[in-house]
Amino acid sequence: MKIRYILIAFTIALLSILVGLQLLKAETLPQINKVEQNLYIRETEEDSNPPIKEFNIATKVLDWDFGKGTMEQVWTYNGTVPGEEIRVTEGDTVKVNLHNTLPEPVTIHWHGMVLPNTMDGVAGLTQNAVKPGEMFTYEFIANKAGTYWYHSHQDSANQVDKGLYGAFVIEKKEISYDQDFVLMLDEWSLPIDINTFLTNDDQEVNYDQLEDTPLLGTTLDISPSFGDSDTEMLYNAFTVNGKLFPDIQPILVNQGETVRLRIINSGYMKHWLDFGKQSYKIVAADASDIQNPILTTNILEIAPSERIDIEFEAENKGLWYLQSADLDFASSDMRVPIIIDGSNHAAPQKIDYKKDILRPTEYKTMDPLFLKDDIPTFEYEMILNADVKWGEGLQFTINEKAFPETIPLKVNEGDLVKVKMINESIYDHPMHLHGHPFQVISKNGNPLEQALIKDVINILPGEEYEIMFRADNPGHWMFHCHDLLHAEGGMKTTVKYNDYTVPYLLN
Ligand SMILES: [Cu+2]
């Protein structure tokens, strides 16, 4: 326990040093607003009703400048990390022509979108992977406004890790905010000189105080679990929109504006984000609107593949930071400057580690899918675990089996499906279902009072959730952990509709 506190204290000390350093850098921040429009994207047939929006997305290998003087080879959609942002309006017909110029086959999966099975972009399940030099067209209707993202679903642990992901935003026809920005979080393993972090060694830490203070409020779990430490040890850098602080593009807004931030976790670790004293509201999670959003200054938790939209009022002129509160060396990379009215002379805030953490089960989304007395017609239980298999290393299992040996959920169209997921491992498992939004109906055996509609739920060690979804979208669908390294290690299964056949072969 002592060692844990010393480590945490050391991290806090390091953060304080870095906050000081960044104060010095604040005046030199580049003043760039919004991402430049890319020529690859074009709108066609603007007069058609509903409008058809057509996009060309080409995959490309290139050397990407992460900032802090760090270059690394990445794989991209349209030459940037994240890939080209795709933004449409609800009701639009969307056409995306994927041109593959990489040496490996790829696809695009539209994470969180409810699409016909043939458009879901899972290689070997809903289509054949798009081979080098080939092209594939995705076409669908953008039927529900919200924040989504797209990524490759071929060799995904590797391809998403290399940069094959981007934001997909469906705007409402009428919007209620003045400005809107996407922030995509990710982790990388980069050739960074560790000495750039260690510049000051005379910080004092009061260990007695730490012993008395429950760090990060009452919600920090200090039971002997590893959370996502298995994944954390593979990465040494955290990015926002493909850049390391201080090279992350600042968000420039005007005093008095309502600002929406669409935060997307495209990495394999959960992140904690601190907004300092700036109050904000969570207005949507996984593209479902939150009912009666309330103002908070608590720390926001975002799990792998989750999307959380927040809104804040730009009240006070100056600079503040939306920053990682992760207890990790790399958290100082993940710091987004927010500049209100071009004034960048305010001090960055220190993180108050005594704040509570907002986890998704505290939200309440609009429009429940199910009522309390709806009776499931199909039930399934998943024990999530990790086992060391002789000669193969760590395997991540569902009911003691690793994919492709896992047993599919065989459902009939119209079934009301209840799935109980129990995490018996010491690692986090953000479980994601394709093609169907689900309602979280209980946590650790206690029914949720409020409706919570999601497409991913992060199950921490020892936790148990029950979810329900309606089998109303025939096809073969992936159901997997979105720590894609765990998915690669076996934690995947499928939901297969009886009487639905596909001609593709997995792998
Ligand atoms: Cu997992």
PDB file of C-alpha atoms and ligand atoms in Angstrom, residues 396 427-431 481-483 486-487 491, ligand 1:
ATOM      1  CA  PHE A 396      -8.891 -13.400 -22.741  1.00  0.00           C
ATOM      2  CA  TYR A 427      -8.678  -6.377 -15.970  1.00  0.00           C
ATOM      3  CA  ASP A 428     -11.243  -3.897 -17.333  1.00  0.00           C
ATOM      4  CA  HIS A 429     -13.376  -5.110 -20.236  1.00  0.00           C
ATOM      5  CA  PRO A 430     -15.265  -2.485 -22.246  1.00  0.00           C
ATOM      6  CA  MET A 431     -17.774  -4.767 -23.988  1.00  0.00           C
ATOM      7  CA  CYS A 481     -14.071  -6.304 -25.719  1.00  0.00           C
ATOM      8  CA  HIS A 482     -12.953  -2.920 -27.080  1.00  0.00           C
ATOM      9  CA  ASP A 483      -9.580  -3.138 -25.498  1.00  0.00           C
ATOM     10  CA  HIS A 486      -8.130  -8.342 -25.397  1.00  0.00           C
ATOM     11  CA  ALA A 487     -10.339  -8.942 -28.446  1.00  0.00           C
ATOM     12  CA  MET A 491     -12.516 -11.934 -25.963  1.00  0.00           C
TER      13      MET A 491
HETATM   14 CU    CU B   1     -11.088  -6.609 -22.210  1.00  0.00          CU
END
